[in-house]
Structures are given as C-alpha cells and as structure tokens.
C-alpha cells in the first residue's frame, strides 16, 4: 500500500494519470461522446444541469456518467487510502460564486481546461486562445495569492456532510440507469435527455462510468489538476503537475491520430467558435476563478469525493452557473458567442477581482 | 524550532507558505502541521527539491512534516 502510495505521488504516477485521461478521453469520443469532448467537466456538468431541467437548451441535456464516476472513483481511492475526511466552512458562498462564474467563462469558450487540452490535441487551434486566457487568468490569481489572498481554512465536520455530493452522484446514477438516457415522448418531468446535438452523443453508459472511475481514482491519488499545473509553474517553478498535463495532450493526440480524429485548423472545428477575443476572455475568467478556488473543475470533483464540502459547493455553483449561462444567452454555440456572453464575462472578472483584492489572511 | 500550521488551507497555500518560510530560514529546522495528503505530498516534494530532508510523523490525527537542512 505504501509503495502504491509513493508511486502515484511520483513523476511516473503523474505521467500515467495524464496519459490515461488523454487516451481514454479520445477513446470516449470514438465510442460516441462529442468530438474533442471525450471528457469535459464543465460541458458534462452543464449537460447534467440540462437533464435536471435547470436550463432549456434541448441539445445539451444528459446525465453524464463521467461526472458521477469521477466523484465515486475519487471516493473509493480516498476511502482505500484513508484520506476521506469530511470538511468544509471555508468561505462557501464565495466558492459557490467562483464556481458559477468559472462555468460562465467555460461556456463562453466552450470547454473547461480539460477540454481546452483535448481540443488542442484534436487540432482545434482556437484552443490556443483559450489556453492563453487560462494562463493569464491563473497568473492574475497567482498575483493575489502572492499578496496574501486566502479563503481561510476549512474545518473538520460531521462525517455525513462529506458524503452528500457522493450520494447525490449515486442518485444521479440511479436516475440515469432507470431512464437509460431515453427521453420518453411527451414527458414533461425531468430528467430530460437530448434527442439531437451534443447531448445526444454518448459513449455507452457502463464504459463511460468504468473509465471515469479509473480516472477519478488515479486523479485522487496523483492530485492531477490542470489549473494547478499552470499555477505551480508560475508561482513555484514546479513542473510536477504540468508533466501530467503534457502527458494528457500527448495521449489524446496519439489516440486521435490512430482513430483519424485529428483535424488541424481554426474553422469548422466541432463545438467551437472562432471569436478569438472571447475564447481568450472566457477562459481568463475561468482560470482566475479556478485559481482563487484552488483547483480546476476536475480537481473540485475529486476533492468532493474526498469529503471536501467546499469543493462540492463549487460544483453546485458550476451547475447553477450552467443554468444561468444557457437561460440568459451567455453560453456560446458553434455559431458564435451568445448575446450576453461578453457582458457576463466582464461581470465575472470584476467579481473575481473584488474577491482577490478583499479576501486576505490577517498575517 | 519554527512551526507553521497550514491545516485546512486550499492549494497552493500550504506549499506556498512553507516555501516562504524555508526561504526565510535558509537552513535549520521547520515543522509543518497539515491535515491533507495533497498538502503533505506537495510540501515534501517542494522541500526535497530545495535540499531539505523531510520526515513524516503523526500528531493528534494530523500530519506533522519535519523539515531539516
């Protein structure tokens, strides 16, 4: 067990985690998930928001088993390695809103950092603008961290509190298995499942779930985090997490080549638009929000699986943010940026700047 | 001996606070108290990279990292 523990914390463990995520994500695309979206934490949480009826975009509604698997895979690893600890109480409402705006930014770009990397690995050059925005956003966050920004310490809490998000995930899984993603004719009650569009493109449920359990397990052990990768390079010149990110891109790129899923260019890329300014701006907002919250959206799921109630609140914020982004026309689509996209990103950036400037530790 | 408590703090604060302290001390001994496996891994990696020896102990159910250079 100790050997295993040390292995996942090592450079090799990180490389394997990155490769597994990249290869499996590209494989999930081959098996039915939308192009360059084998895994996208933001998009998949948005699909869940849609399935639950929190937004009306009928093309992006599905209970994605990947999200469920990430949380439960991390839960299993945390229990096995005795790292499950119920905790919370570190500025929850701030974390909720950071999650909210992180999602808004991600939906303006059309993807979380994971999908930005997968888009790059699929040849979508628009991803470069997103990744640049992410780096700048994280850079601003690092500036705040250096000058004393802190959301304060969490506290251990009652055991059951840490189980709430994992239990919600099990409930979603039951809902998914009962309805099997089938949208019954004329059904007016949730869950709703897309008949067309990205929400209708799905890898088989059990394969998605199995892959996500493995990814959740590995990521909990190796502490994989895309935002952290950028942050640690800027803040501490530490490449450890970045090696995982690079492995992800290489794994996905190689798998894309094998399955002929690689297409280089800016135009005509799947679920992507070519508005460079807001590809950059959307991801800048997300990067800043992730940096202020201490983890990318995948990491927040893995932390939730370890019993971190504050990370769970960030996840809820993202799901609610997805509802707002689609209901208010802030989310982009393949045809371009939504009418309220730019305005929402600006509001989000202002919010994050206020948080960064005002939440300071006393020391 | 210097000691810092980074229990309950989000990433990257545990590692970053430790780094600031290590830079300030230059050499000697530092104890870091944490309750997170992630923070432990990050702190130990960072310390070793900067030439510090790390030893892990337990204190009241929390993780005590003893650093020495």
Short mmCIF file of C-alpha atoms in Angstrom, two decimals:
data_model
loop_
_atom_site.label_atom_id
_atom_site.label_comp_id
_atom_site.label_asym_id
_atom_site.label_seq_id
_atom_site.Cartn_x
_atom_site.Cartn_y
_atom_site.Cartn_z
CA UNK A 1 0.00 0.00 0.00
CA UNK A 2 2.81 2.40 0.91
CA UNK A 3 4.60 1.50 -2.30
CA UNK A 4 1.44 2.21 -4.26
CA UNK A 5 1.01 5.45 -2.35
CA UNK A 6 4.51 6.60 -3.25
CA UNK A 7 4.13 5.54 -6.86
CA UNK A 8 1.10 7.72 -7.58
CA UNK A 9 2.74 10.72 -5.95
CA UNK A 10 5.78 10.28 -8.19
CA UNK A 11 6.54 11.73 -11.59
CA UNK A 12 5.69 8.38 -13.20
CA UNK A 13 2.33 8.29 -11.42
CA UNK A 14 1.55 11.77 -12.73
CA UNK A 15 2.55 10.85 -16.29
CA UNK A 16 0.38 7.74 -16.19
CA UNK A 17 -2.59 9.73 -14.91
CA UNK A 18 -2.20 12.28 -17.72
CA UNK A 19 -1.79 9.60 -20.37
CA UNK A 20 -4.79 7.61 -19.11
CA UNK A 21 -7.01 10.70 -19.14
CA UNK A 22 -5.85 11.71 -22.64
CA UNK A 23 -6.13 8.25 -24.18
CA UNK A 24 -9.48 7.42 -22.57
CA UNK A 25 -10.93 10.83 -23.44
CA UNK A 26 -10.09 10.36 -27.12
CA UNK A 27 -11.42 6.81 -26.91
CA UNK A 28 -14.71 8.04 -25.43
CA UNK A 29 -15.05 10.28 -28.48
CA UNK A 30 -14.58 7.27 -30.71
CA UNK A 31 -17.23 5.44 -28.64
CA UNK A 32 -19.84 8.16 -29.03
CA UNK A 33 -19.07 11.24 -26.93
CA UNK A 34 -18.98 14.54 -28.87
CA UNK A 35 -15.83 15.43 -30.79
CA UNK A 36 -12.95 16.83 -28.72
CA UNK A 37 -15.26 16.34 -25.74
CA UNK A 38 -14.44 12.84 -24.59
CA UNK A 39 -14.13 14.40 -21.19
CA UNK A 40 -15.12 17.96 -20.36
CA UNK A 41 -16.02 18.63 -16.77
CA UNK A 42 -17.76 21.92 -17.48
CA UNK A 43 -19.71 20.66 -20.51
CA UNK A 44 -20.72 17.48 -18.74
CA UNK A 45 -21.93 19.29 -15.63
CA UNK A 46 -23.83 21.60 -17.99
CA UNK A 47 -25.45 18.55 -19.60
CA UNK A 48 -26.47 17.33 -16.13
CA UNK A 49 -27.93 20.78 -15.37
CA UNK A 50 -29.94 20.43 -18.58
CA UNK A 51 -31.10 16.90 -17.80
CA UNK A 52 -32.38 18.15 -14.45
CA UNK A 53 -34.25 20.95 -16.21
CA UNK A 54 -32.10 23.82 -14.95
CA UNK A 55 -31.80 25.15 -18.50
CA UNK A 56 -33.79 24.79 -21.68
CA UNK A 57 -31.10 24.15 -24.25
CA UNK A 58 -32.54 20.89 -25.55
CA UNK A 59 -29.35 19.89 -27.37
CA UNK A 60 -27.25 19.68 -24.20
CA UNK A 61 -29.23 17.57 -21.74
CA UNK A 62 -27.89 14.27 -20.42
CA UNK A 63 -26.83 12.80 -17.09
CA UNK A 64 -23.17 12.27 -17.96
CA UNK A 65 -21.88 9.16 -16.18
CA UNK A 66 -18.34 10.53 -16.39
CA UNK A 67 -19.03 13.17 -13.72
CA UNK A 68 -20.56 10.52 -11.45
CA UNK A 69 -17.54 8.24 -11.99
CA UNK A 70 -15.01 10.99 -11.23
CA UNK A 71 -16.54 11.65 -7.82
CA UNK A 72 -17.06 7.99 -6.96
CA UNK A 73 -13.60 6.95 -8.24
CA UNK A 74 -12.03 9.59 -6.04
CA UNK A 75 -14.25 8.48 -3.13
CA UNK A 76 -13.04 4.88 -3.50
CA UNK A 77 -9.38 5.96 -3.60
CA UNK A 78 -9.83 8.27 -0.63
CA UNK A 79 -11.53 5.55 1.44
CA UNK A 80 -8.94 2.95 0.47
CA UNK A 81 -6.00 5.19 1.33
CA UNK A 82 -7.70 6.66 4.41
CA UNK A 83 -7.84 10.18 3.03
CA UNK A 84 -11.61 10.62 3.19
CA UNK A 85 -12.27 13.49 5.60
CA UNK A 86 -15.48 15.45 5.91
CA UNK A 87 -14.55 19.10 5.94
CA UNK A 88 -15.96 22.48 4.99
CA UNK A 89 -16.64 26.03 6.07
CA UNK A 90 -14.02 27.92 4.06
CA UNK A 91 -15.96 30.82 2.52
CA UNK A 92 -18.70 28.63 0.98
CA UNK A 93 -20.74 31.38 -0.66
CA UNK A 94 -17.60 32.80 -2.28
CA UNK A 95 -16.73 29.36 -3.62
CA UNK A 96 -20.28 28.95 -4.95
CA UNK A 97 -19.98 32.17 -6.94
CA UNK A 98 -16.45 31.31 -8.13
CA UNK A 99 -17.90 28.06 -9.46
CA UNK A 100 -20.77 29.98 -11.03
CA UNK A 101 -18.51 32.37 -12.93
CA UNK A 102 -15.95 29.67 -13.75
CA UNK A 103 -18.76 27.90 -15.58
CA UNK A 104 -19.88 31.09 -17.34
CA UNK A 105 -16.34 31.62 -18.63
CA UNK A 106 -16.02 27.99 -19.67
CA UNK A 107 -19.28 28.11 -21.61
CA UNK A 108 -18.22 31.27 -23.44
CA UNK A 109 -15.05 29.45 -24.53
CA UNK A 110 -16.91 26.12 -24.85
CA UNK A 111 -14.91 23.92 -22.54
CA UNK A 112 -13.12 23.54 -19.26
CA UNK A 113 -9.29 23.35 -19.15
CA UNK A 114 -9.51 19.61 -19.82
CA UNK A 115 -11.47 20.20 -22.99
CA UNK A 116 -9.15 23.04 -23.97
CA UNK A 117 -6.32 20.49 -23.92
CA UNK A 118 -8.40 17.90 -25.76
CA UNK A 119 -9.37 20.46 -28.39
CA UNK A 120 -5.70 21.26 -28.88
CA UNK A 121 -4.92 17.53 -29.14
CA UNK A 122 -7.66 17.28 -31.79
CA UNK A 123 -6.11 20.08 -33.87
CA UNK A 124 -8.55 22.85 -32.88
CA UNK A 125 -6.28 25.90 -32.89
CA UNK A 126 -8.94 28.05 -31.18
CA UNK A 127 -7.91 26.17 -28.05
CA UNK A 128 -4.63 28.11 -28.07
CA UNK A 129 -6.55 31.32 -27.33
CA UNK A 130 -8.40 29.56 -24.53
CA UNK A 131 -5.23 28.14 -23.01
CA UNK A 132 -3.56 31.55 -23.25
CA UNK A 133 -6.56 33.09 -21.47
CA UNK A 134 -6.40 30.37 -18.85
CA UNK A 135 -2.71 31.08 -18.22
CA UNK A 136 -3.32 34.82 -17.88
CA UNK A 137 -6.28 34.23 -15.54
CA UNK A 138 -4.23 31.87 -13.38
CA UNK A 139 -1.37 34.40 -13.49
CA UNK A 140 -3.66 37.10 -12.06
CA UNK A 141 -4.78 34.63 -9.40
CA UNK A 142 -1.14 33.89 -8.53
CA UNK A 143 -0.59 37.63 -8.08
CA UNK A 144 -3.38 37.67 -5.50
CA UNK A 145 -2.02 34.55 -3.77
CA UNK A 146 1.44 36.14 -3.54
CA UNK A 147 -0.02 39.23 -1.95
CA UNK A 148 -1.87 37.33 0.77
CA UNK A 149 -5.16 36.20 -0.79
CA UNK A 150 -6.82 33.37 1.16
CA UNK A 151 -10.31 31.97 1.58
CA UNK A 152 -9.33 30.81 5.06
CA UNK A 153 -9.03 27.32 6.48
CA UNK A 154 -11.75 24.71 6.35
CA UNK A 155 -12.72 22.71 9.43
CA UNK A 156 -13.38 19.07 10.04
CA UNK A 157 -17.09 18.49 10.20
CA UNK A 158 -19.59 15.72 10.87
CA UNK A 159 -18.95 12.60 8.82
CA UNK A 160 -22.17 12.66 6.85
CA UNK A 161 -21.54 16.14 5.41
CA UNK A 162 -18.72 14.82 3.24
CA UNK A 163 -20.96 12.12 1.83
CA UNK A 164 -23.60 14.47 0.46
CA UNK A 165 -22.12 15.03 -3.02
CA UNK A 166 -21.14 11.36 -3.48
CA UNK A 167 -24.71 10.37 -2.50
CA UNK A 168 -26.15 12.89 -4.96
CA UNK A 169 -23.93 11.28 -7.62
CA UNK A 170 -25.32 7.84 -6.74
CA UNK A 171 -28.84 9.29 -7.01
CA UNK A 172 -27.99 10.68 -10.46
CA UNK A 173 -26.61 7.29 -11.46
CA UNK A 174 -29.86 5.57 -10.40
CA UNK A 175 -31.82 8.15 -12.37
CA UNK A 176 -29.62 7.53 -15.41
CA UNK A 177 -29.82 3.73 -15.16
CA UNK A 178 -33.60 3.78 -14.74
CA UNK A 179 -34.19 6.04 -17.74
CA UNK A 180 -31.15 4.83 -19.75
CA UNK A 181 -30.88 8.24 -21.40
CA UNK A 182 -34.21 7.71 -23.16
CA UNK A 183 -36.41 10.77 -23.45
CA UNK A 184 -39.93 9.36 -23.38
CA UNK A 185 -42.31 11.01 -25.81
CA UNK A 186 -44.18 13.88 -24.25
CA UNK A 187 -42.53 13.55 -20.87
CA UNK A 188 -42.82 16.86 -19.07
CA UNK A 189 -40.84 15.92 -15.97
CA UNK A 190 -37.07 15.64 -15.56
CA UNK A 191 -34.74 14.01 -16.36
CA UNK A 192 -34.63 15.34 -19.92
CA UNK A 193 -32.33 13.79 -22.49
CA UNK A 194 -31.31 15.38 -25.79
CA UNK A 195 -32.55 13.75 -28.97
CA UNK A 196 -30.17 15.74 -31.17
CA UNK A 197 -26.97 17.73 -30.71
CA UNK A 198 -24.02 17.14 -28.39
CA UNK A 199 -26.25 15.91 -25.56
CA UNK A 200 -27.42 13.02 -27.74
CA UNK A 201 -23.85 11.93 -28.47
CA UNK A 202 -22.90 9.44 -25.81
CA UNK A 203 -20.48 6.62 -25.23
CA UNK A 204 -22.12 3.53 -23.66
CA UNK A 205 -23.06 4.27 -20.05
CA UNK A 206 -21.11 1.46 -18.39
CA UNK A 207 -17.93 2.11 -20.39
CA UNK A 208 -18.09 5.83 -19.56
CA UNK A 209 -18.66 5.02 -15.92
CA UNK A 210 -15.82 2.49 -15.75
CA UNK A 211 -13.35 4.86 -17.43
CA UNK A 212 -14.39 7.72 -15.17
CA UNK A 213 -13.98 5.56 -12.06
CA UNK A 214 -10.40 4.79 -13.13
CA UNK A 215 -9.68 8.45 -13.89
CA UNK A 216 -11.22 9.56 -10.58
CA UNK A 217 -9.14 7.00 -8.71
CA UNK A 218 -5.87 7.97 -10.42
CA UNK A 219 -6.51 11.69 -10.17
CA UNK A 220 -7.28 11.48 -6.45
CA UNK A 221 -4.02 9.62 -5.88
CA UNK A 222 -1.81 11.75 -8.12
CA UNK A 223 -3.53 15.11 -7.26
CA UNK A 224 -3.86 15.84 -11.00
CA UNK A 225 -5.01 19.43 -11.61
CA UNK A 226 -4.86 21.39 -14.86
CA UNK A 227 -5.14 24.83 -13.27
CA UNK A 228 -2.62 23.83 -10.60
CA UNK A 229 -0.19 22.86 -13.36
CA UNK A 230 -0.09 26.41 -14.69
CA UNK A 231 -0.17 27.93 -11.22
CA UNK A 232 2.72 25.89 -9.84
CA UNK A 233 4.93 26.74 -12.82
CA UNK A 234 4.27 30.47 -12.34
CA UNK A 235 4.27 30.51 -8.54
CA UNK A 236 6.94 27.97 -7.61
CA UNK A 237 8.60 26.92 -10.87
CA UNK A 238 7.33 23.42 -10.12
CA UNK A 239 6.70 21.26 -13.20
CA UNK A 240 5.17 18.26 -11.40
CA UNK A 241 1.51 18.83 -12.36
CA UNK A 242 2.48 20.28 -15.75
CA UNK A 243 4.05 16.95 -16.68
CA UNK A 244 0.62 15.34 -16.23
CA UNK A 245 -1.00 17.97 -18.43
CA UNK A 246 1.59 17.44 -21.17
CA UNK A 247 1.05 13.67 -20.92
CA UNK A 248 -2.70 14.22 -21.32
CA UNK A 249 -2.20 16.17 -24.54
CA UNK A 250 0.26 13.60 -25.93
CA UNK A 251 -2.03 10.69 -25.00
CA UNK A 252 -5.06 12.30 -26.61
CA UNK A 253 -3.10 13.46 -29.67
CA UNK A 254 -1.70 9.97 -30.36
CA UNK A 255 -5.11 8.35 -29.87
CA UNK A 256 -6.74 10.94 -32.13
CA UNK A 257 -4.20 10.13 -34.85
CA UNK A 258 -4.93 6.40 -34.54
CA UNK A 259 -8.70 6.96 -34.82
CA UNK A 260 -8.36 9.67 -37.52
CA UNK A 261 -9.91 12.21 -35.16
CA UNK A 262 -7.24 14.87 -35.73
CA UNK A 263 -8.14 17.90 -37.84
CA UNK A 264 -5.90 20.97 -37.82
CA UNK A 265 -7.28 24.48 -38.15
CA UNK A 266 -9.40 27.29 -36.71
CA UNK A 267 -12.54 26.97 -38.83
CA UNK A 268 -15.18 24.28 -38.77
CA UNK A 269 -13.97 22.71 -35.54
CA UNK A 270 -16.51 20.71 -33.55
CA UNK A 271 -18.46 22.57 -30.84
CA UNK A 272 -16.17 25.54 -31.13
CA UNK A 273 -16.29 29.14 -32.36
CA UNK A 274 -13.60 31.39 -33.79
CA UNK A 275 -14.12 34.55 -31.73
CA UNK A 276 -10.54 34.89 -30.52
CA UNK A 277 -11.22 37.70 -28.07
CA UNK A 278 -13.91 35.82 -26.15
CA UNK A 279 -12.23 32.45 -26.40
CA UNK A 280 -9.41 34.22 -24.57
CA UNK A 281 -11.67 36.26 -22.27
CA UNK A 282 -13.92 33.35 -21.28
CA UNK A 283 -11.01 31.20 -20.26
CA UNK A 284 -9.29 34.11 -18.50
CA UNK A 285 -12.35 34.35 -16.24
CA UNK A 286 -12.36 30.59 -15.66
CA UNK A 287 -8.64 30.45 -14.93
CA UNK A 288 -8.91 33.28 -12.44
CA UNK A 289 -11.91 31.69 -10.71
CA UNK A 290 -10.21 28.28 -10.55
CA UNK A 291 -7.02 29.83 -9.16
CA UNK A 292 -8.98 31.69 -6.47
CA UNK A 293 -10.86 28.49 -5.57
CA UNK A 294 -7.70 26.35 -5.53
CA UNK A 295 -8.45 23.86 -8.29
CA UNK A 296 -9.73 23.18 -11.79
CA UNK A 297 -13.25 21.75 -12.17
CA UNK A 298 -11.95 18.18 -12.32
CA UNK A 299 -9.98 18.72 -9.15
CA UNK A 300 -13.07 20.13 -7.42
CA UNK A 301 -14.90 16.87 -8.23
CA UNK A 302 -12.04 14.77 -6.86
CA UNK A 303 -11.88 16.88 -3.70
CA UNK A 304 -15.65 16.46 -3.32
CA UNK A 305 -15.09 12.71 -3.45
CA UNK A 306 -12.63 13.05 -0.55
CA UNK A 307 -15.31 14.70 1.59
CA UNK A 308 -14.49 18.35 0.86
CA UNK A 309 -17.81 20.18 1.22
CA UNK A 310 -16.35 23.46 -0.06
CA UNK A 311 -15.37 21.79 -3.33
CA UNK A 312 -18.89 20.33 -3.50
CA UNK A 313 -20.30 23.85 -3.19
CA UNK A 314 -18.05 24.96 -6.05
CA UNK A 315 -19.53 22.11 -8.12
CA UNK A 316 -23.08 23.23 -7.26
CA UNK A 317 -22.07 26.76 -8.27
CA UNK A 318 -20.90 25.46 -11.63
CA UNK A 319 -24.16 23.58 -12.23
CA UNK A 320 -26.24 26.65 -11.35
CA UNK A 321 -23.91 28.79 -13.47
CA UNK A 322 -24.59 26.49 -16.42
CA UNK A 323 -28.33 27.02 -15.96
CA UNK A 324 -27.90 30.79 -15.95
CA UNK A 325 -25.44 30.82 -18.84
CA UNK A 326 -27.87 28.99 -21.11
CA UNK A 327 -31.08 30.64 -19.86
CA UNK A 328 -29.63 34.13 -20.27
CA UNK A 329 -27.85 33.62 -23.57
CA UNK A 330 -24.35 33.90 -22.13
CA UNK A 331 -23.23 30.48 -23.37
CA UNK A 332 -21.63 30.31 -26.81
CA UNK A 333 -22.51 27.84 -29.53
CA UNK A 334 -20.84 26.61 -32.68
CA UNK A 335 -22.17 29.71 -34.45
CA UNK A 336 -20.50 32.16 -32.08
CA UNK A 337 -20.67 33.98 -28.78
CA UNK A 338 -24.07 34.41 -27.10
CA UNK A 339 -25.63 37.90 -26.78
CA UNK A 340 -24.85 38.14 -23.06
CA UNK A 341 -21.56 36.22 -23.18
CA UNK A 342 -19.11 39.15 -23.21
CA UNK A 343 -21.09 41.13 -20.60
CA UNK A 344 -21.27 38.11 -18.29
CA UNK A 345 -17.54 37.51 -18.60
CA UNK A 346 -16.81 41.14 -17.69
CA UNK A 347 -19.11 40.94 -14.65
CA UNK A 348 -17.42 37.69 -13.65
CA UNK A 349 -13.94 39.17 -13.94
CA UNK A 350 -14.98 42.17 -11.82
CA UNK A 351 -16.40 39.78 -9.22
CA UNK A 352 -13.18 37.76 -9.13
CA UNK A 353 -11.03 40.89 -8.85
CA UNK A 354 -13.10 42.10 -5.88
CA UNK A 355 -12.73 38.67 -4.22
CA UNK A 356 -8.98 38.63 -4.92
CA UNK A 357 -8.49 42.13 -3.53
CA UNK A 358 -10.66 41.80 -0.44
CA UNK A 359 -10.24 38.23 0.85
CA UNK A 360 -6.93 38.41 2.69
CA UNK A 361 -5.44 36.47 5.55
CA UNK A 362 -4.65 38.56 8.62
CA UNK A 363 -0.98 37.65 8.70
CA UNK B 1 12.12 25.39 16.37
CA UNK B 2 9.89 27.19 13.91
CA UNK B 3 6.46 25.70 13.26
CA UNK B 4 3.65 26.61 10.91
CA UNK B 5 0.09 25.33 10.84
CA UNK B 6 -1.41 25.02 7.35
CA UNK B 7 -4.36 22.81 8.31
CA UNK B 8 -7.47 23.25 6.21
CA UNK B 9 -5.98 25.68 3.70
CA UNK B 10 -6.69 25.34 -0.03
CA UNK B 11 -3.95 24.71 -2.58
CA UNK B 12 -1.42 26.20 -3.07
CA UNK B 13 -1.32 27.93 0.30
CA UNK B 14 0.18 25.06 2.35
CA UNK B 15 3.09 24.61 -0.07
CA UNK B 16 3.45 28.33 -0.73
CA UNK B 17 3.50 29.27 2.98
CA UNK B 18 6.07 26.53 3.57
CA UNK B 19 8.23 27.78 0.72
CA UNK B 20 8.17 31.32 2.10
CA UNK B 21 9.23 30.00 5.49
CA UNK B 22 12.01 27.80 4.03
CA UNK B 23 13.35 30.74 2.02
CA UNK B 24 13.30 32.90 5.14
CA UNK B 25 15.08 30.31 7.28
CA UNK B 26 17.65 29.32 4.68
CA UNK B 27 18.61 26.34 6.85
CA UNK B 28 17.71 24.77 10.17
CA UNK B 29 14.53 23.01 11.17
CA UNK B 30 10.89 23.64 10.40
CA UNK B 31 7.77 21.74 11.41
CA UNK B 32 4.66 21.96 9.26
CA UNK B 33 1.33 20.72 10.53
CA UNK B 34 -1.27 19.73 7.93
CA UNK B 35 -4.38 17.55 7.68
CA UNK B 36 -4.24 16.93 3.95
CA UNK B 37 -2.45 14.23 1.98
CA UNK B 38 -2.24 16.56 -1.00
CA UNK B 39 -0.53 19.26 1.06
CA UNK B 40 1.84 16.66 2.53
CA UNK B 41 2.87 15.44 -0.94
CA UNK B 42 3.32 18.97 -2.25
CA UNK B 43 5.31 20.16 0.76
CA UNK B 44 7.61 17.13 0.82
CA UNK B 45 8.27 17.43 -2.94
CA UNK B 46 8.98 21.13 -2.66
CA UNK B 47 11.25 20.75 0.36
CA UNK B 48 13.29 17.93 -1.20
CA UNK B 49 13.69 19.95 -4.38
CA UNK B 50 15.19 22.73 -2.29
CA UNK B 51 17.60 20.41 -0.48
CA UNK B 52 15.65 19.87 2.75
CA UNK B 53 15.19 16.48 4.39
CA UNK B 54 11.61 15.56 5.17
CA UNK B 55 10.27 13.25 7.83
CA UNK B 56 6.59 12.46 8.37
CA UNK B 57 5.07 11.96 11.81
CA UNK B 58 1.56 11.95 13.21
CA UNK B 59 0.19 14.36 15.76
CA UNK B 60 -3.35 14.02 17.10
CA UNK B 61 -4.57 12.54 13.83
CA UNK B 62 -2.90 15.27 11.75
CA UNK B 63 0.26 15.04 9.67
CA UNK B 64 3.41 16.62 11.06
CA UNK B 65 6.15 17.19 8.49
CA UNK B 66 9.60 17.74 9.99
CA UNK B 67 11.97 19.52 7.63
CA UNK B 68 15.71 19.81 8.17
CA UNK B 69 18.67 21.29 6.28
#
